[in-house]
PDB file of N, CA and C in Angstrom:
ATOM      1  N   UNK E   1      30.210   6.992 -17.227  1.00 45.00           N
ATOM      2  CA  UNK E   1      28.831   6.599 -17.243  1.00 45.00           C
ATOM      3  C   UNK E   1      28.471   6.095 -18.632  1.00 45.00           C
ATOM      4  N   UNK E   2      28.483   4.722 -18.586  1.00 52.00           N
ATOM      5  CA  UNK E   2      27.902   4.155 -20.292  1.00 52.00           C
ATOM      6  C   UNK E   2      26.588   3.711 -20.208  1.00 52.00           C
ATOM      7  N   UNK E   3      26.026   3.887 -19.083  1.00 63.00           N
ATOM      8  CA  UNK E   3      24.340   3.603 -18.927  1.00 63.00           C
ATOM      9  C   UNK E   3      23.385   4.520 -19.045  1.00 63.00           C
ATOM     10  N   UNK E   4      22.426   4.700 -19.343  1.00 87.00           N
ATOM     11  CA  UNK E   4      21.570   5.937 -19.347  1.00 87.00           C
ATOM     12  C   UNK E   4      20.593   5.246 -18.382  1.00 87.00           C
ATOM     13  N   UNK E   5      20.675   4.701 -17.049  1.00 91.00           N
ATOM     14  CA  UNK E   5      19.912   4.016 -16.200  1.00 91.00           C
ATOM     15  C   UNK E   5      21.252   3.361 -15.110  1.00 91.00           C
ATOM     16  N   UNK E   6      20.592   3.672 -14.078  1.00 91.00           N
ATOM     17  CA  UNK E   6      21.738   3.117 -12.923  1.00 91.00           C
ATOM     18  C   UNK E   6      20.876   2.445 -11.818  1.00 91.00           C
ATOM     19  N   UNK E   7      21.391   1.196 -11.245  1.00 93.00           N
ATOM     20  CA  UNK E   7      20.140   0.672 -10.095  1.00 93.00           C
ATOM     21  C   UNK E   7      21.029   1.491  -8.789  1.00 93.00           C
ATOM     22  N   UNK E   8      20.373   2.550  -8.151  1.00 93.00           N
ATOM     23  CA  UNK E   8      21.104   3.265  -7.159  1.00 93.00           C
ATOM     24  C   UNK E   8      20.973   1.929  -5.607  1.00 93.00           C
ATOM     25  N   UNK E   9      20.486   1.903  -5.475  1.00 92.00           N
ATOM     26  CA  UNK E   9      20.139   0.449  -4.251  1.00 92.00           C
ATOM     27  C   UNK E   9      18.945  -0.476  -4.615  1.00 92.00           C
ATOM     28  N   UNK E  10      19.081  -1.576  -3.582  1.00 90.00           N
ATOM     29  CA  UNK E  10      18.066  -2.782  -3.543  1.00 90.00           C
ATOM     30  C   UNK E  10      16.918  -2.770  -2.891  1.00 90.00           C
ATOM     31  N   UNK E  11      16.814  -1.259  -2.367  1.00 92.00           N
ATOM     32  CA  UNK E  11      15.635  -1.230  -1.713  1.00 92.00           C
ATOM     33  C   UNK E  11      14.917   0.372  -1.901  1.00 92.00           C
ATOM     34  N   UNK E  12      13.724   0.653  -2.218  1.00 93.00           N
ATOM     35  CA  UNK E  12      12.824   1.688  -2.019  1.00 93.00           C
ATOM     36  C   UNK E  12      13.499   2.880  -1.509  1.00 93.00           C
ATOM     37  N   UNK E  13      13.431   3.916  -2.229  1.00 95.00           N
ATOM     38  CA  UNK E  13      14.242   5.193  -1.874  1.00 95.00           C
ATOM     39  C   UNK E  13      12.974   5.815  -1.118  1.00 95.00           C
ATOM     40  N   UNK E  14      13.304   7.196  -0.488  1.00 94.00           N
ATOM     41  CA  UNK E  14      11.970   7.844   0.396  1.00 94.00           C
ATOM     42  C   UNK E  14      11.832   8.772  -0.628  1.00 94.00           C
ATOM     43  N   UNK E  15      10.850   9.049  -1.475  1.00 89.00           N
ATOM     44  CA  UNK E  15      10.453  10.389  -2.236  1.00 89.00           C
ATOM     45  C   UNK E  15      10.872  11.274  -1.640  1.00 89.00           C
ATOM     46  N   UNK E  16      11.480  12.600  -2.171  1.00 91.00           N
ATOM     47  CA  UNK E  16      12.235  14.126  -1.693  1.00 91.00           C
ATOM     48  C   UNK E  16      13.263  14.153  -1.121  1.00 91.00           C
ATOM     49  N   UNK E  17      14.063  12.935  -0.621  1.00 94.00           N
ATOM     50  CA  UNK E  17      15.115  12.346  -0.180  1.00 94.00           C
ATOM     51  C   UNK E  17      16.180  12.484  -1.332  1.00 94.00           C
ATOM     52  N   UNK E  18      15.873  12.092  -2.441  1.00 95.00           N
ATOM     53  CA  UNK E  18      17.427  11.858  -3.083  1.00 95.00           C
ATOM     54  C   UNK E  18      17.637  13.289  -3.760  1.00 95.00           C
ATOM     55  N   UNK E  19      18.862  13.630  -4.152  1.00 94.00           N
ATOM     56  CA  UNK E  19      19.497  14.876  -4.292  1.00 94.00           C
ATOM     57  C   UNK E  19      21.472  14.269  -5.488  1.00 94.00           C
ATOM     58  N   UNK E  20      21.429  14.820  -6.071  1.00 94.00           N
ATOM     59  CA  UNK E  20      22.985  14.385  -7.050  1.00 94.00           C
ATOM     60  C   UNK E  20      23.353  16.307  -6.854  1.00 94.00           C
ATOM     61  N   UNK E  21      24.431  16.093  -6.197  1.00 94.00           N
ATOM     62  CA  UNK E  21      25.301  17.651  -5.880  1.00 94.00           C
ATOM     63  C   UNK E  21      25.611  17.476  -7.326  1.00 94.00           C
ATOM     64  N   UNK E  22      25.237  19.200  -7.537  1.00 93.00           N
ATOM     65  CA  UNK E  22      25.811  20.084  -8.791  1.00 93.00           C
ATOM     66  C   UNK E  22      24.795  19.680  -9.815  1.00 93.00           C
ATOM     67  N   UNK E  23      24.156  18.631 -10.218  1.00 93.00           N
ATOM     68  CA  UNK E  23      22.994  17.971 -11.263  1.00 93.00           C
ATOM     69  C   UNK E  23      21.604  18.393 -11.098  1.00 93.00           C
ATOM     70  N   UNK E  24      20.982  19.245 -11.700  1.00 92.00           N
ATOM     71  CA  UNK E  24      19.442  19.788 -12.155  1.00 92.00           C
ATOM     72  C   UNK E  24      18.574  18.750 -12.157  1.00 92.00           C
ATOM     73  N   UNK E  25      17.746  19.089 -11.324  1.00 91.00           N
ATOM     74  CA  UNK E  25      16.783  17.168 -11.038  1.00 91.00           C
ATOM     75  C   UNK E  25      16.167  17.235 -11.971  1.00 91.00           C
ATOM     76  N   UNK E  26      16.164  18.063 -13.216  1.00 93.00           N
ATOM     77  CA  UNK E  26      15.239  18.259 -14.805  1.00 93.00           C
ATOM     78  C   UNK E  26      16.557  17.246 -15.598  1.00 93.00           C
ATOM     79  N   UNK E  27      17.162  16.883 -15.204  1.00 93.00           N
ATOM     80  CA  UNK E  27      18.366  16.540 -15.952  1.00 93.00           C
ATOM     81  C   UNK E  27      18.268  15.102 -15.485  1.00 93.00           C
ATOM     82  N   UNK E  28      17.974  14.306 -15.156  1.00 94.00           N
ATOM     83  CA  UNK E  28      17.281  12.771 -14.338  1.00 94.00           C
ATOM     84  C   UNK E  28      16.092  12.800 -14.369  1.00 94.00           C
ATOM     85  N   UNK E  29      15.583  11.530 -14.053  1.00 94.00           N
ATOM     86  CA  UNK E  29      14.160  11.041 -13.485  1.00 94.00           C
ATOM     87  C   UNK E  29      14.689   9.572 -12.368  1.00 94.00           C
ATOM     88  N   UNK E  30      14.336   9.819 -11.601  1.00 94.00           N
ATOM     89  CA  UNK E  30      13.966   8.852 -10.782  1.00 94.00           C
ATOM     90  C   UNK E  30      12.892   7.904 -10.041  1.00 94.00           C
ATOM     91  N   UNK E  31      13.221   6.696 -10.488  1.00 94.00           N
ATOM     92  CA  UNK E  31      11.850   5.470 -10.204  1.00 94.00           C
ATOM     93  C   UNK E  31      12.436   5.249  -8.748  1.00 94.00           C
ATOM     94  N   UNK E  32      11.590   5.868  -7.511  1.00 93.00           N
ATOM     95  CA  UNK E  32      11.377   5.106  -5.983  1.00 93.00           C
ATOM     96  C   UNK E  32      11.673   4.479  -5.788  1.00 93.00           C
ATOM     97  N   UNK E  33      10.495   3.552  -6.106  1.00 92.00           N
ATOM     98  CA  UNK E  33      10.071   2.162  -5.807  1.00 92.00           C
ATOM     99  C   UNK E  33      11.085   1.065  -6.210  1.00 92.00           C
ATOM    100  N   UNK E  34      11.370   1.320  -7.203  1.00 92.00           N
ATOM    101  CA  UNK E  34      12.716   0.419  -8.064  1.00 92.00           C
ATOM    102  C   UNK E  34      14.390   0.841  -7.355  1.00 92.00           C
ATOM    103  N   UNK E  35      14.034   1.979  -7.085  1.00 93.00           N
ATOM    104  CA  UNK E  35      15.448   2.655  -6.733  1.00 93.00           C
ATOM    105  C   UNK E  35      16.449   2.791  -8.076  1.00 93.00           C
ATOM    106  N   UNK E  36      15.983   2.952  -9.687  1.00 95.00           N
ATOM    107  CA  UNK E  36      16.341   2.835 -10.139  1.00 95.00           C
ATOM    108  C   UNK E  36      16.632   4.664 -11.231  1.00 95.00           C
ATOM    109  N   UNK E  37      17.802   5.220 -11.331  1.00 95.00           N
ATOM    110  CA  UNK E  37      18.107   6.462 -12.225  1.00 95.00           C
ATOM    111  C   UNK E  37      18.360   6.482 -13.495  1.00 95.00           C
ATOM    112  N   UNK E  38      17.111   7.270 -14.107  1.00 95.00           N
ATOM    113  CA  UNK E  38      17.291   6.846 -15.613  1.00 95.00           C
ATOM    114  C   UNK E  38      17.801   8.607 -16.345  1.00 95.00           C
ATOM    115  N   UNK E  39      18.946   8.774 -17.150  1.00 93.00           N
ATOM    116  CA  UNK E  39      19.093   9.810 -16.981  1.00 93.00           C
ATOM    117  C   UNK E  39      18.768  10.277 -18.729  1.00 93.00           C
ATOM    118  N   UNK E  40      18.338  11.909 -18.216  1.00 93.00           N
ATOM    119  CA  UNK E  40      17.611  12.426 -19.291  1.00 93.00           C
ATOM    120  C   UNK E  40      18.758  13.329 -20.484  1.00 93.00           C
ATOM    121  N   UNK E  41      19.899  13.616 -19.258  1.00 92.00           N
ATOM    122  CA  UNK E  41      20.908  14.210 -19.828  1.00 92.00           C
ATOM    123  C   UNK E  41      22.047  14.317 -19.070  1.00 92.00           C
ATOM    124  N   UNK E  42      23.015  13.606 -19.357  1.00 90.00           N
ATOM    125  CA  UNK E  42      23.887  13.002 -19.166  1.00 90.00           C
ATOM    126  C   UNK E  42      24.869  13.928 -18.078  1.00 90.00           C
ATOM    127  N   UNK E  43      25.577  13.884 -16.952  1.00 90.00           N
ATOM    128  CA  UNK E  43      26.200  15.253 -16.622  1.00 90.00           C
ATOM    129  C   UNK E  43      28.024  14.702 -17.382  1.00 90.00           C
ATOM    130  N   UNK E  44      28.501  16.198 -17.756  1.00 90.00           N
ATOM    131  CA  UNK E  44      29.469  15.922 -18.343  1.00 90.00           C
ATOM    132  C   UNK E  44      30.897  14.949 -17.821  1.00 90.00           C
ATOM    133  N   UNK E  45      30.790  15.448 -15.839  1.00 90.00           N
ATOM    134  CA  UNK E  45      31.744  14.865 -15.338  1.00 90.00           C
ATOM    135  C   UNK E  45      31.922  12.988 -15.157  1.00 90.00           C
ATOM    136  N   UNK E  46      32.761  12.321 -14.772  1.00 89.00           N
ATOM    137  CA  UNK E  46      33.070  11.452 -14.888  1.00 89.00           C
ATOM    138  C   UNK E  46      32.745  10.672 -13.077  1.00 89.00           C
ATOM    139  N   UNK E  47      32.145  11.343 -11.913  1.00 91.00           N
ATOM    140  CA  UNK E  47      31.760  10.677 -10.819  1.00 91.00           C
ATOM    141  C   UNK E  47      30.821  11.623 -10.303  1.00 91.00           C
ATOM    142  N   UNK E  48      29.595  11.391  -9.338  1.00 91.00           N
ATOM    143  CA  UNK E  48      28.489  12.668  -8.898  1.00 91.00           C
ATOM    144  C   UNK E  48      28.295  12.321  -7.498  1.00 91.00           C
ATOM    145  N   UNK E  49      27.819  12.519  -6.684  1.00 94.00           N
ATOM    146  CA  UNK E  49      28.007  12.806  -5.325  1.00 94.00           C
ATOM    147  C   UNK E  49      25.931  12.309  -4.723  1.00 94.00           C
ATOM    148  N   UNK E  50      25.974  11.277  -4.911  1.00 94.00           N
ATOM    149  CA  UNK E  50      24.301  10.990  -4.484  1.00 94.00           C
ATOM    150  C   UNK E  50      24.514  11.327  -3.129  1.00 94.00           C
ATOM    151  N   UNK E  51      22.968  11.603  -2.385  1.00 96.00           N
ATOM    152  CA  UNK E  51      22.618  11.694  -1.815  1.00 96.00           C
ATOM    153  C   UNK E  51      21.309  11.437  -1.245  1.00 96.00           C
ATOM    154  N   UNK E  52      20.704  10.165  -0.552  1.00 96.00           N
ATOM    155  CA  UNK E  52      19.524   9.857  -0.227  1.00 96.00           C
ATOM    156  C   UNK E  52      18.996   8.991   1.174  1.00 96.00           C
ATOM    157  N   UNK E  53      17.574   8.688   0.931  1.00 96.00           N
ATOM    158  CA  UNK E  53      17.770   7.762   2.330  1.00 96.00           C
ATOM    159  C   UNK E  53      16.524   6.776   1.814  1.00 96.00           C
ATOM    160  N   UNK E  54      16.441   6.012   2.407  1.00 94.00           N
ATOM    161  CA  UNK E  54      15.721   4.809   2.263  1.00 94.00           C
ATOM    162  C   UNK E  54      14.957   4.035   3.212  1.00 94.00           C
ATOM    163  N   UNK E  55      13.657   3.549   2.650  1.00 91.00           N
ATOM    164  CA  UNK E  55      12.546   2.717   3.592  1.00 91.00           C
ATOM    165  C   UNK E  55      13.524   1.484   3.889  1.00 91.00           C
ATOM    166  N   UNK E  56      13.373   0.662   5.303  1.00 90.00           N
ATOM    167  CA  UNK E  56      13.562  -0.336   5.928  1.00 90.00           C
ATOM    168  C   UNK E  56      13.384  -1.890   4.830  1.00 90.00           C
ATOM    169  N   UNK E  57      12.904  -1.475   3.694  1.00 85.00           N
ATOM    170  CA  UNK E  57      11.937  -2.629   2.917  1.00 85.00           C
ATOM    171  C   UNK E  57      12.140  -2.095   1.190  1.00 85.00           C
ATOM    172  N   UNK E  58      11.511  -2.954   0.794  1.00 84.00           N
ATOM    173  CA  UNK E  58      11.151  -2.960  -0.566  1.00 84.00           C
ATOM    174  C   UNK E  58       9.743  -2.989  -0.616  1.00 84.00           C
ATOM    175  N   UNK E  59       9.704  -1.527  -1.304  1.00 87.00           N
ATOM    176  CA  UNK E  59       7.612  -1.082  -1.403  1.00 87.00           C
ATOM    177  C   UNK E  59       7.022  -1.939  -2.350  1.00 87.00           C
ATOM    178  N   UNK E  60       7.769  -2.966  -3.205  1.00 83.00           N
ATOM    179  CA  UNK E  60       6.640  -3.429  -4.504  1.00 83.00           C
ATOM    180  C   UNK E  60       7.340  -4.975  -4.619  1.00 83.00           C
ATOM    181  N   UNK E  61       7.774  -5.472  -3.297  1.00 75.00           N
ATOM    182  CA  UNK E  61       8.584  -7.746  -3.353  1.00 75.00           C
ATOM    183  C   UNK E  61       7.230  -8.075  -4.030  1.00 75.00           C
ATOM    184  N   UNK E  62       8.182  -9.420  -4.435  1.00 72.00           N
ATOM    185  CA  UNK E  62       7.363 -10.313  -5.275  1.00 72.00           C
ATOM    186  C   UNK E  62       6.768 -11.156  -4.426  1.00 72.00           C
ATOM    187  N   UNK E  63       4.842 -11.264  -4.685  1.00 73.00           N
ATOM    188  CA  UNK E  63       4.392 -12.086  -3.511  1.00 73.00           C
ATOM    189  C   UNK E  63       3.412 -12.834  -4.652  1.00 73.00           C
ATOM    190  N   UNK E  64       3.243 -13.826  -4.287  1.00 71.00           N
ATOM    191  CA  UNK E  64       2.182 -14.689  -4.920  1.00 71.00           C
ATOM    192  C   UNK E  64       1.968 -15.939  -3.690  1.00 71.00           C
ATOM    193  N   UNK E  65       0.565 -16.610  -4.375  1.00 72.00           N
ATOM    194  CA  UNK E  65      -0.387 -17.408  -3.353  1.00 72.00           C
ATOM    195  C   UNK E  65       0.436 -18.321  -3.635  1.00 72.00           C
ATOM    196  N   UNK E  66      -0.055 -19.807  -2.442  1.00 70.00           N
ATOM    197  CA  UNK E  66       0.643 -21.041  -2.634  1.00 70.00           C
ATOM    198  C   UNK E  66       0.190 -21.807  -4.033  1.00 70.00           C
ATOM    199  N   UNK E  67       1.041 -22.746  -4.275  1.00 70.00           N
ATOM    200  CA  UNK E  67       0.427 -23.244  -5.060  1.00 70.00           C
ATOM    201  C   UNK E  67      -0.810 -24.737  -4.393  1.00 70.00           C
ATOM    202  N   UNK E  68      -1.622 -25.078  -5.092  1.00 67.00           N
ATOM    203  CA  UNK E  68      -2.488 -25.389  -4.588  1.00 67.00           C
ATOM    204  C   UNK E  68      -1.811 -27.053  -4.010  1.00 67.00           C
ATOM    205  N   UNK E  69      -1.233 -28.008  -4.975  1.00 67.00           N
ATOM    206  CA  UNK E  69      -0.693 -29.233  -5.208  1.00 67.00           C
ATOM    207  C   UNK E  69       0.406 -28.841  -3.946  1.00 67.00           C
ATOM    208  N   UNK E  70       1.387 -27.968  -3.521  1.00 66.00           N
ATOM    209  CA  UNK E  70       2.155 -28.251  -2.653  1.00 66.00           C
ATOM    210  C   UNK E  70       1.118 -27.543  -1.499  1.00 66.00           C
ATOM    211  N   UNK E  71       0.233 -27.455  -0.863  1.00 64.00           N
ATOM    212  CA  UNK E  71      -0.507 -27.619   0.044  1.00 64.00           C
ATOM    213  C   UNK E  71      -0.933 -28.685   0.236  1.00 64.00           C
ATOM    214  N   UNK E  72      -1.683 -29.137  -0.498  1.00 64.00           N
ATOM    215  CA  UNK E  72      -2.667 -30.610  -0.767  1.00 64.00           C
ATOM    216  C   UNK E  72      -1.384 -31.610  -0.407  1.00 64.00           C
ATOM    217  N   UNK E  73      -0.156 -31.545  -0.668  1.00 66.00           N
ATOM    218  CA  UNK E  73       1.101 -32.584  -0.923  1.00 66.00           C
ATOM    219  C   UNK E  73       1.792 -32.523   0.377  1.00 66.00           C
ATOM    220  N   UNK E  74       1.476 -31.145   1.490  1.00 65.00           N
ATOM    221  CA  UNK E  74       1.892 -31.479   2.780  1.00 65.00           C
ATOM    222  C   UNK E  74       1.260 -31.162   3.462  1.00 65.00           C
ATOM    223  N   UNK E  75      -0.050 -31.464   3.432  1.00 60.00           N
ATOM    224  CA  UNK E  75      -1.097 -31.571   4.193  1.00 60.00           C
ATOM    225  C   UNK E  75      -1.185 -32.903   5.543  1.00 60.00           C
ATOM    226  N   UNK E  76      -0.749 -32.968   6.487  1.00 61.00           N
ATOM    227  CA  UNK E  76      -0.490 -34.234   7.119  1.00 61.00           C
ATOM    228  C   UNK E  76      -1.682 -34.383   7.944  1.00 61.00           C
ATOM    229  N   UNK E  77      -3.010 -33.121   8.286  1.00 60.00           N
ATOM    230  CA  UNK E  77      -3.906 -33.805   9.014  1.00 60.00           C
ATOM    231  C   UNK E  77      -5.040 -34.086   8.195  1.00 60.00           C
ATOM    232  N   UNK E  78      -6.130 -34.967   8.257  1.00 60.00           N
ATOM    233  CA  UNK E  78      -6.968 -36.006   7.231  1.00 60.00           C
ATOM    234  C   UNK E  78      -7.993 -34.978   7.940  1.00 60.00           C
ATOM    235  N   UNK E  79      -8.732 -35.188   6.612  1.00 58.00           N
ATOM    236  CA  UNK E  79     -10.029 -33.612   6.852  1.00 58.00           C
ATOM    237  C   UNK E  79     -10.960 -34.619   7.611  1.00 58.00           C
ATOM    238  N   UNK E  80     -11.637 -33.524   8.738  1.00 57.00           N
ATOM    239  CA  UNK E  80     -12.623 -34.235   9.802  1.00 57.00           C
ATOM    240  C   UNK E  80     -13.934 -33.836   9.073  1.00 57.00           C
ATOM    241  N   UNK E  81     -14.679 -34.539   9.058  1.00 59.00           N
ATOM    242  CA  UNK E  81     -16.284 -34.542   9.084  1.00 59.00           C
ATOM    243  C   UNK E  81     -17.281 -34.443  10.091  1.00 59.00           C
ATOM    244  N   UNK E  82     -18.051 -33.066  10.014  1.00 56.00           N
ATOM    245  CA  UNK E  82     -18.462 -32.388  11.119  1.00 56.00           C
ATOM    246  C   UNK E  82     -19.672 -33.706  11.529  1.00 56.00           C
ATOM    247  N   UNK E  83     -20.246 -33.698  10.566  1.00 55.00           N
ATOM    248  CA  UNK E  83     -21.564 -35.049  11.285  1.00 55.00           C
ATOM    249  C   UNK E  83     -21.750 -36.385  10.910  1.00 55.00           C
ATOM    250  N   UNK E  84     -19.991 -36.896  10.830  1.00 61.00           N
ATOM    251  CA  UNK E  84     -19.880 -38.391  10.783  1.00 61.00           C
ATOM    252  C   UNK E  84     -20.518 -38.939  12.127  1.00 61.00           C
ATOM    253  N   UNK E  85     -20.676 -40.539  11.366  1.00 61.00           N
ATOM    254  CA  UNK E  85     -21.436 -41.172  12.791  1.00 61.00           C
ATOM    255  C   UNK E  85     -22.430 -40.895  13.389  1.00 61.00           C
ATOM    256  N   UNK E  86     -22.801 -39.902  13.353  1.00 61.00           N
ATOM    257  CA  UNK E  86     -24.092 -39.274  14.338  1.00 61.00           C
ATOM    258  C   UNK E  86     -25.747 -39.813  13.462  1.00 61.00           C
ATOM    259  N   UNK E  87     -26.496 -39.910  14.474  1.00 62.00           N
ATOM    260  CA  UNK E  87     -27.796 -39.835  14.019  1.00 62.00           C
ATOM    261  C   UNK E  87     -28.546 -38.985  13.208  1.00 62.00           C
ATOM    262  N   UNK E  88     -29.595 -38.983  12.834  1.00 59.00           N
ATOM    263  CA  UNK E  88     -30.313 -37.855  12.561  1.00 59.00           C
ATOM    264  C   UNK E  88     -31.099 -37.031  14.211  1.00 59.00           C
ATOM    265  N   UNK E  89     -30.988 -37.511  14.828  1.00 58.00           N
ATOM    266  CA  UNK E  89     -31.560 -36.790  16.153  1.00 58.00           C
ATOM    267  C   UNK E  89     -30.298 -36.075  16.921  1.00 58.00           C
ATOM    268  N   UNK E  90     -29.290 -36.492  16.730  1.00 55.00           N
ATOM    269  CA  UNK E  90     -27.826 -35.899  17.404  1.00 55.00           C
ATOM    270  C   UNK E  90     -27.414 -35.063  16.306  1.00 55.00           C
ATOM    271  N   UNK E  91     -27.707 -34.599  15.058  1.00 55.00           N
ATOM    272  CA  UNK E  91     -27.031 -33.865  14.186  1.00 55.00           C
ATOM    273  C   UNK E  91     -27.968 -32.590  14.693  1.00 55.00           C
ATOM    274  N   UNK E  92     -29.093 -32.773  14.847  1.00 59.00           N
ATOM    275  CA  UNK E  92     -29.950 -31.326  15.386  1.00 59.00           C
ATOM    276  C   UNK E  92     -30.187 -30.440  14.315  1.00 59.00           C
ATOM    277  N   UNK E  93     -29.348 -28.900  14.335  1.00 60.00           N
ATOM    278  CA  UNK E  93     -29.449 -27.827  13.662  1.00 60.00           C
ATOM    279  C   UNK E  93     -28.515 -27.859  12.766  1.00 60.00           C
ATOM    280  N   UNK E  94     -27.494 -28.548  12.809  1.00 58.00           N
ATOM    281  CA  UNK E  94     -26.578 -28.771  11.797  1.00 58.00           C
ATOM    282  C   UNK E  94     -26.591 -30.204  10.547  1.00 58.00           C
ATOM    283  N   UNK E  95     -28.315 -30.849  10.322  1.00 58.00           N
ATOM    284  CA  UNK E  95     -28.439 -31.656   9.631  1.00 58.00           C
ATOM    285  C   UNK E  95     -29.140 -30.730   8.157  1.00 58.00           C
ATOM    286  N   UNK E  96     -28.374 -30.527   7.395  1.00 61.00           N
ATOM    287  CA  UNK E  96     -28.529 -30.033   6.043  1.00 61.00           C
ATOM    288  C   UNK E  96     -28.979 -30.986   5.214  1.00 61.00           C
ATOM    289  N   UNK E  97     -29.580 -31.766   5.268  1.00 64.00           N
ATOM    290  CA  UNK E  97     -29.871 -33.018   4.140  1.00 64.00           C
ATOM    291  C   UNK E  97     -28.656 -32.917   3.596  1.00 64.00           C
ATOM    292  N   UNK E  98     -29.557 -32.526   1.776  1.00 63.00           N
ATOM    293  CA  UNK E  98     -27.723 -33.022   1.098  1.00 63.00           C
ATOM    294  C   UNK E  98     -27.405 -32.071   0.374  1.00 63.00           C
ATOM    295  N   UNK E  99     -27.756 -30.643   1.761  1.00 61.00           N
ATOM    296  CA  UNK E  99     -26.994 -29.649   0.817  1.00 61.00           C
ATOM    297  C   UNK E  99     -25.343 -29.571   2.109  1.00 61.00           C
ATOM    298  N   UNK E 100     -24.703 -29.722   1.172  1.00 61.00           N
ATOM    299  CA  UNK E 100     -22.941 -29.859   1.658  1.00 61.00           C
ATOM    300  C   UNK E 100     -22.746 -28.482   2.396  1.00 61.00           C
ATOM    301  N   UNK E 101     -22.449 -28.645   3.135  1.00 57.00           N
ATOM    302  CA  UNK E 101     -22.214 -27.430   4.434  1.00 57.00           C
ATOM    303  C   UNK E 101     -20.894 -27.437   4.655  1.00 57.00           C
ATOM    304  N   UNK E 102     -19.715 -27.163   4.236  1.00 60.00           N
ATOM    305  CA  UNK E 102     -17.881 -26.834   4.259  1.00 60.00           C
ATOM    306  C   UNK E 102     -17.853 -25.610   5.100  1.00 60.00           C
ATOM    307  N   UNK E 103     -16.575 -24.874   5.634  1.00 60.00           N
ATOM    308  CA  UNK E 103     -16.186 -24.400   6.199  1.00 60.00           C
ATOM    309  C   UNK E 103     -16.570 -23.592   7.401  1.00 60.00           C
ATOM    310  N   UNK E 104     -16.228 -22.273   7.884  1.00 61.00           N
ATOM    311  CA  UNK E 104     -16.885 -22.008   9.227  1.00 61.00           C
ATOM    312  C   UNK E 104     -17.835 -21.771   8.911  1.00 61.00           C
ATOM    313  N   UNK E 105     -18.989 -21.883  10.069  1.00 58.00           N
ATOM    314  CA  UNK E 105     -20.198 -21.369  10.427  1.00 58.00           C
ATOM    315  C   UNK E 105     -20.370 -19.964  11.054  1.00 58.00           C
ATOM    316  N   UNK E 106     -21.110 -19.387  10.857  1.00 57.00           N
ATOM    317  CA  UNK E 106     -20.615 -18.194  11.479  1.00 57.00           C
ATOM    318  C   UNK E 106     -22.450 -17.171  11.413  1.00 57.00           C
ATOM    319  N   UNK E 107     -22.268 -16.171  12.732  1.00 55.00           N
ATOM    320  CA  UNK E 107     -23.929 -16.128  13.360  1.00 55.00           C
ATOM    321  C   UNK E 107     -23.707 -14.631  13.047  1.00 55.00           C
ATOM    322  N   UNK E 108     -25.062 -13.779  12.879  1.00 56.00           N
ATOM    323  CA  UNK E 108     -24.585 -12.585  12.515  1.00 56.00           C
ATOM    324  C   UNK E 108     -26.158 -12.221  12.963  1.00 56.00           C
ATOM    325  N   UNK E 109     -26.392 -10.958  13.371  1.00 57.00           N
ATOM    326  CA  UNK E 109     -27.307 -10.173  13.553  1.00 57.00           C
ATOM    327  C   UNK E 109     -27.518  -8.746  13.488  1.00 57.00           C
ATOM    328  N   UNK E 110     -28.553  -8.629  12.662  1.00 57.00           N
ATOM    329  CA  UNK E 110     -28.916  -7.502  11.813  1.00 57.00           C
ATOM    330  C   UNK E 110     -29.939  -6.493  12.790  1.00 57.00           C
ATOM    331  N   UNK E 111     -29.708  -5.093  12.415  1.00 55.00           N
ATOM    332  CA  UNK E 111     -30.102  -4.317  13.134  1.00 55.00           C
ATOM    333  C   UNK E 111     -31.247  -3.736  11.932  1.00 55.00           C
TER     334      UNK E 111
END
C-alpha cells in the first residue's frame, strides 16, 4: 500500500455496508459517495479483505444545463406567433397591445 487513499469502486457505496476484516474502522475514513478510502493508519499487512455493497448508480454524476447556442443551433422548428395575421376583433382576449405575451398561458383560481 503506497497510497494513503484508494478509489474502492466507480460507484456509491451503501453507508454501514463496508467492513476491512481484522482493520479498526478508527483506523480509515471512508467517502460514500466517492467510494473513495482514505487511510488514517496504515494496517501493517501487505493485502485486506474488503467487504461491501453498493447503490445501482452514482449518488453525486456530473449534470449541467444545455448550452444555450447548441439548442438555438438545432432548433429545426421556426417559432410560431400566437396572433399573426389576425385582426384586432379575432385576437379577442388574447390582444395585449404591446405588452409581449411569450410562453404558456395558464388559468388559476383562488380560494
Amino acid at each position: 500500500m503506497e497510497t494513503d487513499s484508494l478509489k474502492i469502486d466507480t460507484i456509491s457505496i451503501i453507508p454501514k455496508s463496508f467492513s476491512i476484516a481484522y482493520v479498526s474502522s478508527s483506523d480509515y475514513r471512508l467517502d460514500f459517495v466517492n467510494a473513495i478510502l482514505y487511510w488514517r493508519k496504515k494496517p501493517p499487512v501487505d493485502s485486506i479483505t474488503v467487504t461491501y455493497r453498493v447503490f445501482p448508480f452514482h449518488l453525486n454524476p456530473v449534470a449541467q444545463r444545455m448550452n444555450f447556442d447548441s439548442v438555438m443551433n438545432n432548433f429545426y422548428v421556426t417559432p410560431f406567433e400566437f396572433n399573426s395575421g389576425q385582426t384586432n376583433a379575432q385576437k379577442g382576449v388574447f390582444d395585449f397591445g404591446v405588452l409581449k405575451a411569450e410562453g404558456s398561458l395558464g388559468r388559476q383560481i383562488g380560494f
